[in-house]
Coordinates of N, CA and C in Angstrom, one line a residue:
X1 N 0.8 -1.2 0.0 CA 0.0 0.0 0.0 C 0.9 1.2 0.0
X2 N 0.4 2.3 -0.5 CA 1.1 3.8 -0.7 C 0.2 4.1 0.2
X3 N 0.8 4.6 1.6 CA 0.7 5.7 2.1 C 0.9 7.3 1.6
X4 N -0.2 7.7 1.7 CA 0.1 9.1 2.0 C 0.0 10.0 2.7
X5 N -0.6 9.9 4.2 CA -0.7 10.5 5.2 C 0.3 9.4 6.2
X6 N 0.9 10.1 7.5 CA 1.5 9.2 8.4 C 0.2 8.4 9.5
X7 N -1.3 9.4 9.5 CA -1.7 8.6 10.2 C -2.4 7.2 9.6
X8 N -2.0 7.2 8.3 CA -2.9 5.8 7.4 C -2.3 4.7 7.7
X9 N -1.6 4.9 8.6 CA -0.5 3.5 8.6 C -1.3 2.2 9.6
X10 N -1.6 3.1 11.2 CA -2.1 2.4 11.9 C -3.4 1.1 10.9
X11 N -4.3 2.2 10.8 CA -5.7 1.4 10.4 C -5.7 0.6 9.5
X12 N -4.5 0.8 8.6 CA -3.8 -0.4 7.6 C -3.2 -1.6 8.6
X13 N -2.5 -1.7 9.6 CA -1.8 -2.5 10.1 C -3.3 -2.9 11.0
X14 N -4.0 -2.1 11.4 CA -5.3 -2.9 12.2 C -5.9 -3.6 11.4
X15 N -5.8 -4.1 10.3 CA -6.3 -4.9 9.4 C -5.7 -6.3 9.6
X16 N -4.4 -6.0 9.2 CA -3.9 -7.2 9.3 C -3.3 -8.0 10.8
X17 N -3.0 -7.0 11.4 CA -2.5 -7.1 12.9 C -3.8 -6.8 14.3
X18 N -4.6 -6.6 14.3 CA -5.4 -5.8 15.4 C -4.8 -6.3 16.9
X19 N -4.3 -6.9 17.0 CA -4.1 -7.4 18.5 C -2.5 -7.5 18.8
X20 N -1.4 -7.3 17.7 CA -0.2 -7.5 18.0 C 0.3 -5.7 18.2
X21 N 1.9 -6.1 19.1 CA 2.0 -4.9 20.2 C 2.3 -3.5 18.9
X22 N 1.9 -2.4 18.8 CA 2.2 -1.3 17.9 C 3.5 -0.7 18.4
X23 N 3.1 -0.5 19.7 CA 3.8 0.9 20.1 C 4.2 0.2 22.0
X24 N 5.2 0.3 22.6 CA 5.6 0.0 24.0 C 6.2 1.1 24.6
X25 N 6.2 1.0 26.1 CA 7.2 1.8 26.5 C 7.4 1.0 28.2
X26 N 8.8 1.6 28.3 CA 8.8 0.5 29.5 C 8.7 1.6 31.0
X27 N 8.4 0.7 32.0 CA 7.4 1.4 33.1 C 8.1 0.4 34.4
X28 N 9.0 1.0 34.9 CA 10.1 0.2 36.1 C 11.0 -0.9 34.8
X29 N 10.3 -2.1 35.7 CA 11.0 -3.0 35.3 C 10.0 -4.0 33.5
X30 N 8.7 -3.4 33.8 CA 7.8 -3.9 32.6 C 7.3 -3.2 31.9
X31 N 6.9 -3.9 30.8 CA 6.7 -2.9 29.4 C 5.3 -2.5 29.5
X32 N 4.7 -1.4 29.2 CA 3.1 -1.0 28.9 C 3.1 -0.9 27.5
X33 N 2.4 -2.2 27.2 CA 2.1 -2.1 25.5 C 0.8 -1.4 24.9
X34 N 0.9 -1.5 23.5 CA -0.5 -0.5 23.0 C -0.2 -1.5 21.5
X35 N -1.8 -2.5 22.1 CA -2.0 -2.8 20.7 C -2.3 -2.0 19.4
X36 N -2.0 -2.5 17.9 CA -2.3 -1.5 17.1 C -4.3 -0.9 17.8
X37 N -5.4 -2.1 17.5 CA -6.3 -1.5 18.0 C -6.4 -0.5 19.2
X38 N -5.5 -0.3 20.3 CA -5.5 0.7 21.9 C -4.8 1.9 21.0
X39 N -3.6 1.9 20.0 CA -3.3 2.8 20.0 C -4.1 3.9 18.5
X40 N -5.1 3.0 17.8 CA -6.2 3.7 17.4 C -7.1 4.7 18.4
X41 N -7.7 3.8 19.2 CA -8.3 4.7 19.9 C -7.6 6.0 20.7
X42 N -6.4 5.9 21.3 CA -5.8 6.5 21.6 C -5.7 7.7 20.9
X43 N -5.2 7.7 19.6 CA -5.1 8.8 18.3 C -6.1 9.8 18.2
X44 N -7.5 8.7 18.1 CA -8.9 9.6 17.8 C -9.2 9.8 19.1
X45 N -8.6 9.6 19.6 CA -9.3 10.6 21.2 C -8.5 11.7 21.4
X46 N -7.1 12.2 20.7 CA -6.2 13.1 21.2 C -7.3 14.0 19.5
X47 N -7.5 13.5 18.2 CA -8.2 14.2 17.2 C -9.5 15.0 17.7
X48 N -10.5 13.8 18.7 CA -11.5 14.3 19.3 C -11.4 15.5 19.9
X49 N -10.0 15.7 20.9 CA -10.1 16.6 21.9 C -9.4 17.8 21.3
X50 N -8.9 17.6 20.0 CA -8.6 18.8 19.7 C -9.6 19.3 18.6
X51 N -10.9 18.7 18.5 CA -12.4 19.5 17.7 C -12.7 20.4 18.8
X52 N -13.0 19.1 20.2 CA -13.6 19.9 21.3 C -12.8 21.2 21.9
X53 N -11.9 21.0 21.2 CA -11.0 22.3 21.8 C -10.9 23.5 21.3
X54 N -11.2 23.1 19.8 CA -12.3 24.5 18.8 C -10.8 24.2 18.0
X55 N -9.2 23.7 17.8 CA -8.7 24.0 16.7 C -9.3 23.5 15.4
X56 N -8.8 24.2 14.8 CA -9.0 23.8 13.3 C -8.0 23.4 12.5
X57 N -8.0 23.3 11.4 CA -6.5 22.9 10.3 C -5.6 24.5 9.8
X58 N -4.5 24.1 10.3 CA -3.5 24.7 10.1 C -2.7 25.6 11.6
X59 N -3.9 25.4 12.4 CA -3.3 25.7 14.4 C -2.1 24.9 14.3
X60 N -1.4 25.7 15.1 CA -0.3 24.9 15.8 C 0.1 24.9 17.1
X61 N 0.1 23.5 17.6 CA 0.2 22.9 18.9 C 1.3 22.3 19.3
X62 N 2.1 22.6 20.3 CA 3.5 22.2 20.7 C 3.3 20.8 21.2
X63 N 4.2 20.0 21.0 CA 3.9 18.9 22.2 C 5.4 18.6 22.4
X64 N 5.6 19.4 24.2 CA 6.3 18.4 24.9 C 6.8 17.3 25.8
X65 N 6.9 16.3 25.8 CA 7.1 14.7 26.2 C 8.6 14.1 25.5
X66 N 8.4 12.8 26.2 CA 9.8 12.0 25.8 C 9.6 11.8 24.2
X67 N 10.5 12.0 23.1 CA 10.1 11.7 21.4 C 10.7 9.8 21.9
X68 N 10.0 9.6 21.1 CA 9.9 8.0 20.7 C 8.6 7.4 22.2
X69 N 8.1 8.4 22.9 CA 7.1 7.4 23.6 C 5.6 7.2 23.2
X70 N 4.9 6.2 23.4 CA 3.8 6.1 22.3 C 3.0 7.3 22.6
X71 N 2.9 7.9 23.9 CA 2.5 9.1 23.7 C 2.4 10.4 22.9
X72 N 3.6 10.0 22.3 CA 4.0 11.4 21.4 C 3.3 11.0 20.0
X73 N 3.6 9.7 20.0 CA 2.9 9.4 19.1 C 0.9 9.6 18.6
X74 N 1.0 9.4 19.5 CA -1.1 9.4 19.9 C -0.9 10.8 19.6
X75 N -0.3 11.4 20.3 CA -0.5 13.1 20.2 C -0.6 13.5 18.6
X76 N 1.3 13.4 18.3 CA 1.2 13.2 16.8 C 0.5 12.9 15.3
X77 N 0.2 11.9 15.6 CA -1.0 11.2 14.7 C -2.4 12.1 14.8
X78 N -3.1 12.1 16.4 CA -4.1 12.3 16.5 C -4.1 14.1 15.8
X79 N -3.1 14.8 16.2 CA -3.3 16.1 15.7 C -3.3 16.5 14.0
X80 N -2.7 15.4 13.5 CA -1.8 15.2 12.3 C -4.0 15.1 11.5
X81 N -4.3 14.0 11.8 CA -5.5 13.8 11.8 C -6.5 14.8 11.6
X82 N -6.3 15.6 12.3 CA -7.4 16.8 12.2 C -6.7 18.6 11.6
X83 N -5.4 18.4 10.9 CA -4.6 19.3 9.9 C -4.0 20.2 11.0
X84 N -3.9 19.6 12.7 CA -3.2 20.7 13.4 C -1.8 20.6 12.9
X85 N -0.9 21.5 13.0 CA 0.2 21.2 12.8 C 1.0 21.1 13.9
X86 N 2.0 20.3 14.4 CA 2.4 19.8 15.9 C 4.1 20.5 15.1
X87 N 4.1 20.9 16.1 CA 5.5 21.8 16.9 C 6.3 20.9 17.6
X88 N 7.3 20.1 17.4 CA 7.9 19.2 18.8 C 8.6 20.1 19.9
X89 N 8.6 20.1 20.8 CA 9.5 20.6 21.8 C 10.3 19.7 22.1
X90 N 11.9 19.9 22.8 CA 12.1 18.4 23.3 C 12.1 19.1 24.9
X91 N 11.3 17.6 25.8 CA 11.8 17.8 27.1 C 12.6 18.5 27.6
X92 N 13.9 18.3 27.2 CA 14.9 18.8 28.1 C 15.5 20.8 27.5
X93 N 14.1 21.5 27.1 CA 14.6 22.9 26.7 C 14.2 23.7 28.0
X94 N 15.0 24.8 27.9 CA 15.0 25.4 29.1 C 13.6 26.6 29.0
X95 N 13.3 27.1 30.3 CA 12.2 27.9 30.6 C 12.3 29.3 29.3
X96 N 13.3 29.5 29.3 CA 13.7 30.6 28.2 C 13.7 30.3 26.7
X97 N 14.0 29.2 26.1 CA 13.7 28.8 24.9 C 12.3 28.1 24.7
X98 N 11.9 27.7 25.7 CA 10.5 27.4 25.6 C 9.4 28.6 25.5
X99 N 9.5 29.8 26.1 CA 8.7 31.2 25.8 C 9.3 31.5 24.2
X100 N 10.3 31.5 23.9 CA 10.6 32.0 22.8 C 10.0 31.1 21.2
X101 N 10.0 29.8 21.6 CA 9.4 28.9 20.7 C 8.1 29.2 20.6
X102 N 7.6 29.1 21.8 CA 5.7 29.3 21.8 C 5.6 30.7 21.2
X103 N 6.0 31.5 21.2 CA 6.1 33.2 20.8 C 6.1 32.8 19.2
X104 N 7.7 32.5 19.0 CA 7.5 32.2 17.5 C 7.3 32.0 16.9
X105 N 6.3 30.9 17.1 CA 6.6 29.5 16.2 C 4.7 29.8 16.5
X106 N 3.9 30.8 17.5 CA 2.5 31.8 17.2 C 1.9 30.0 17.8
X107 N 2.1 29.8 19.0 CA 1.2 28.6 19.2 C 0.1 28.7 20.2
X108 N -0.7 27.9 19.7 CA -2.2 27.9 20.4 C -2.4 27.0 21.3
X109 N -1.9 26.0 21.9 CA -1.7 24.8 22.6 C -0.1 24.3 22.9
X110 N 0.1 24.3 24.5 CA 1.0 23.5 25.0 C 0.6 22.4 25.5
X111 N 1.2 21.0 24.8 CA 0.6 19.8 25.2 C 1.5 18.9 25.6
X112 N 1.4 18.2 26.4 CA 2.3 17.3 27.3 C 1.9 16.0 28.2
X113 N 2.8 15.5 28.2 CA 2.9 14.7 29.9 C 3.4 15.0 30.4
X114 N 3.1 13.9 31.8 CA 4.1 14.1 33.0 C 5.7 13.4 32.8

């Protein structure tokens, strides 16, 4: 299949895979997995909450968290989904380049984990 969006991938792999692990991350000593189907839902619920949140296509929303956790991913996808445009931050930027990015870069949502 030719993808052409990044979030087409999942729902294609939920076809053939629904139950095998997508996306992991590890939590002490054990892993918390996200089947392809958990990390569907996951996606359209971060798309849902950014309707209910009034963005539209072309906003842009920072997300900072760990890059490679499936979180970032859900986020990613899910905003990707509904034409926000997602801003990465990385965790580790300081208080002062973080005002300056959100300034810049004209953003409407700081989004994150713990």
């Amino acid at each position: 299949m030719d993808f052409q969006r990044l979030f087409d991938i999942l729902p294609y792999q939920e076809v053939k895979y629904p139950t095998h692990i997508a996306l992991a991350r590890k939590e002490g000593i054990a892993w918390k997995t996200f089947s392809t189907t958990q990390a569907i839902v996951q996606v359209n619920r971060v798309s849902a909450a950014c309707l209910q949140l009034g963005l539209v296509r072309g906003d842009k929303v920072a997300i900072m968290t760990h890059r490679g956790s499936p979180e970032w991913n859900f986020l990613d996808l899910g905003m990707q989904q509904v034409g926000v445009v997602v801003v990465p931050v990385h965790a580790t930027v300081s208080e002062k380049e973080l005002i300056y990015i959100l300034n810049d870069a004209a953003i409407k949502i700081l989004c994150g984990t713990k």
